[in-house]
mmCIF file of C-alpha atoms in Angstrom:
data_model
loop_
_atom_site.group_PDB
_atom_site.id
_atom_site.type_symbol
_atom_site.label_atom_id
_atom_site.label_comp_id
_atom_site.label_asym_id
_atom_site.label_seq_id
_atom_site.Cartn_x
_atom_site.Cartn_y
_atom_site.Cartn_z
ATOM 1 C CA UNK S 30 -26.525 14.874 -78.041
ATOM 2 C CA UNK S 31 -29.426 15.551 -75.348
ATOM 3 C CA UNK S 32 -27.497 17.388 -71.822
ATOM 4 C CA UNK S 33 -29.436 16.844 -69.220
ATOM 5 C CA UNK S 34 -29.329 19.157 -65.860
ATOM 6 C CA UNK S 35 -27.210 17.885 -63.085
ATOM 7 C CA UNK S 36 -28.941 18.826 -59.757
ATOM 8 C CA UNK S 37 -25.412 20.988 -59.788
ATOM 9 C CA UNK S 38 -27.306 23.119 -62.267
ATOM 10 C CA UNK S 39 -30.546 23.296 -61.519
ATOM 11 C CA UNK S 40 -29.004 24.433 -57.984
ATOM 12 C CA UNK S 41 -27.453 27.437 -59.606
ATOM 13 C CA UNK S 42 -30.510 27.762 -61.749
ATOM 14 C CA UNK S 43 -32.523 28.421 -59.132
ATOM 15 C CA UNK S 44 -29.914 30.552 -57.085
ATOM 16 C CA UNK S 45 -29.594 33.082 -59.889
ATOM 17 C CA UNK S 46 -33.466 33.093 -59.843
ATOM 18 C CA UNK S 47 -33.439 33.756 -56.389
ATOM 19 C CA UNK S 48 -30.716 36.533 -56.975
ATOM 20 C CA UNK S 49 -32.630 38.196 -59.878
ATOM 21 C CA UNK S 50 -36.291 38.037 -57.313
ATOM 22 C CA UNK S 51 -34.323 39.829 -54.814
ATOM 23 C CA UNK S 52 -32.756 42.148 -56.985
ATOM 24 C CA UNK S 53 -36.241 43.415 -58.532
ATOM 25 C CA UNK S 54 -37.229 43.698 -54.874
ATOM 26 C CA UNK S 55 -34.515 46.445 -53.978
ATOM 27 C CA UNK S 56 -34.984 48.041 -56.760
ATOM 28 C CA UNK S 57 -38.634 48.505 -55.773
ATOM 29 C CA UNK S 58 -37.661 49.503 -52.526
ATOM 30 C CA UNK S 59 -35.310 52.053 -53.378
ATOM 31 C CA UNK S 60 -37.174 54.882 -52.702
ATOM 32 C CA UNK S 61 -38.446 53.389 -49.348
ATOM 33 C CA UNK S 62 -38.498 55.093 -45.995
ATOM 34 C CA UNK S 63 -35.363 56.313 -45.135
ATOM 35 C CA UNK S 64 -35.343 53.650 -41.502
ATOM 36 C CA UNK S 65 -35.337 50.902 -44.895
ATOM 37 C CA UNK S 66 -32.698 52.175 -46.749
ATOM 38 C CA UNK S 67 -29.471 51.038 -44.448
ATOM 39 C CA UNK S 68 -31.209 47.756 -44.185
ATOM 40 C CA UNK S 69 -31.349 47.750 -48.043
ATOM 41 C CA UNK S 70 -27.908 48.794 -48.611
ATOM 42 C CA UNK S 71 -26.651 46.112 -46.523
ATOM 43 C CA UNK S 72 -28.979 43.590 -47.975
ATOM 44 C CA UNK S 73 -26.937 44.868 -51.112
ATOM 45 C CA UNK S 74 -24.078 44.554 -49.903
ATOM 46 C CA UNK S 75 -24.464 40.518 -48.997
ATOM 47 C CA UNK S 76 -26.309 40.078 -52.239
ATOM 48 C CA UNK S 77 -23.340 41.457 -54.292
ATOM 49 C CA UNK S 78 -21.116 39.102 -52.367
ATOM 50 C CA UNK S 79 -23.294 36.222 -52.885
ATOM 51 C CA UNK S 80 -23.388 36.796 -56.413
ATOM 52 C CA UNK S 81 -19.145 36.874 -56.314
ATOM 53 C CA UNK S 82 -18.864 34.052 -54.373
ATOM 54 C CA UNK S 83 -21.352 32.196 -57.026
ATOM 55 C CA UNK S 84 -19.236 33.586 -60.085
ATOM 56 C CA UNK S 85 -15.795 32.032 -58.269
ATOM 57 C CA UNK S 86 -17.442 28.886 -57.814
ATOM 58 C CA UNK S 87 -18.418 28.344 -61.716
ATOM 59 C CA UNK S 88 -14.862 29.397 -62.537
ATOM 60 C CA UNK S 89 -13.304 26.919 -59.958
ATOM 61 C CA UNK S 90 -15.954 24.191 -61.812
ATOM 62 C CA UNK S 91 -14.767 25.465 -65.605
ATOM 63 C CA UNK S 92 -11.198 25.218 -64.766
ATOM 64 C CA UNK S 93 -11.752 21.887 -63.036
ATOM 65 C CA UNK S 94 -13.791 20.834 -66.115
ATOM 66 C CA UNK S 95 -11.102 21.581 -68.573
ATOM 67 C CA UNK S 96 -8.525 20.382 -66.047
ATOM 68 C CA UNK S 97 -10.684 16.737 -66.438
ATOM 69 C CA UNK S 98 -10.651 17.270 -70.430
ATOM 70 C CA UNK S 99 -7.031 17.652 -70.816
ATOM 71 C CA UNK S 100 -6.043 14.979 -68.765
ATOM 72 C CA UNK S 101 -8.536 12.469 -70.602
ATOM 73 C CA UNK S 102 -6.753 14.266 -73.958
ATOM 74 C CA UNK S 103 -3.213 13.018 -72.487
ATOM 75 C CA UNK S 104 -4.338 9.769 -71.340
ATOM 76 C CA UNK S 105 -5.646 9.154 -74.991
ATOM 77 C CA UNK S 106 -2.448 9.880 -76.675
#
């Protein structure tokens, strides 16, 4: 049983790729100049709430999904 991506997850594959670039950045900036460092935390900041909002989204999808699955289970019976 071949899966193929949707273009739902290469779009998240790519998004956590960005995330992870951008996290390796910061942490090779973390002992830049102190004018950098507010900059960076607030970078950090939006990051982390990027990365919630992303993690909400794939739970909203997984409990759609298996919303989807038990229905078709109840239609079947």
């Amino acid at each position: 049983q071949e899966r193929r991506r949707s273009p739902e997850q290469r779009r998240d594959q790519k998004w956590r790729w960005q995330l992870e670039e951008e996290r390796k950045r910061r942490h090779y900036t973390v002992y830049a100049k102190p004018a950098l460092r507010g900059q960076l935390r607030k970078e950090q900041q939006l990051q982390q709430q990027e990365e919630e909002e992303l993690q909400r989204e794939e739970r909203e999808k997984r409990r759609r999904q298996e919303q989807e699955r038990q229905y078709r289970e109840e239609e079947q019976l």
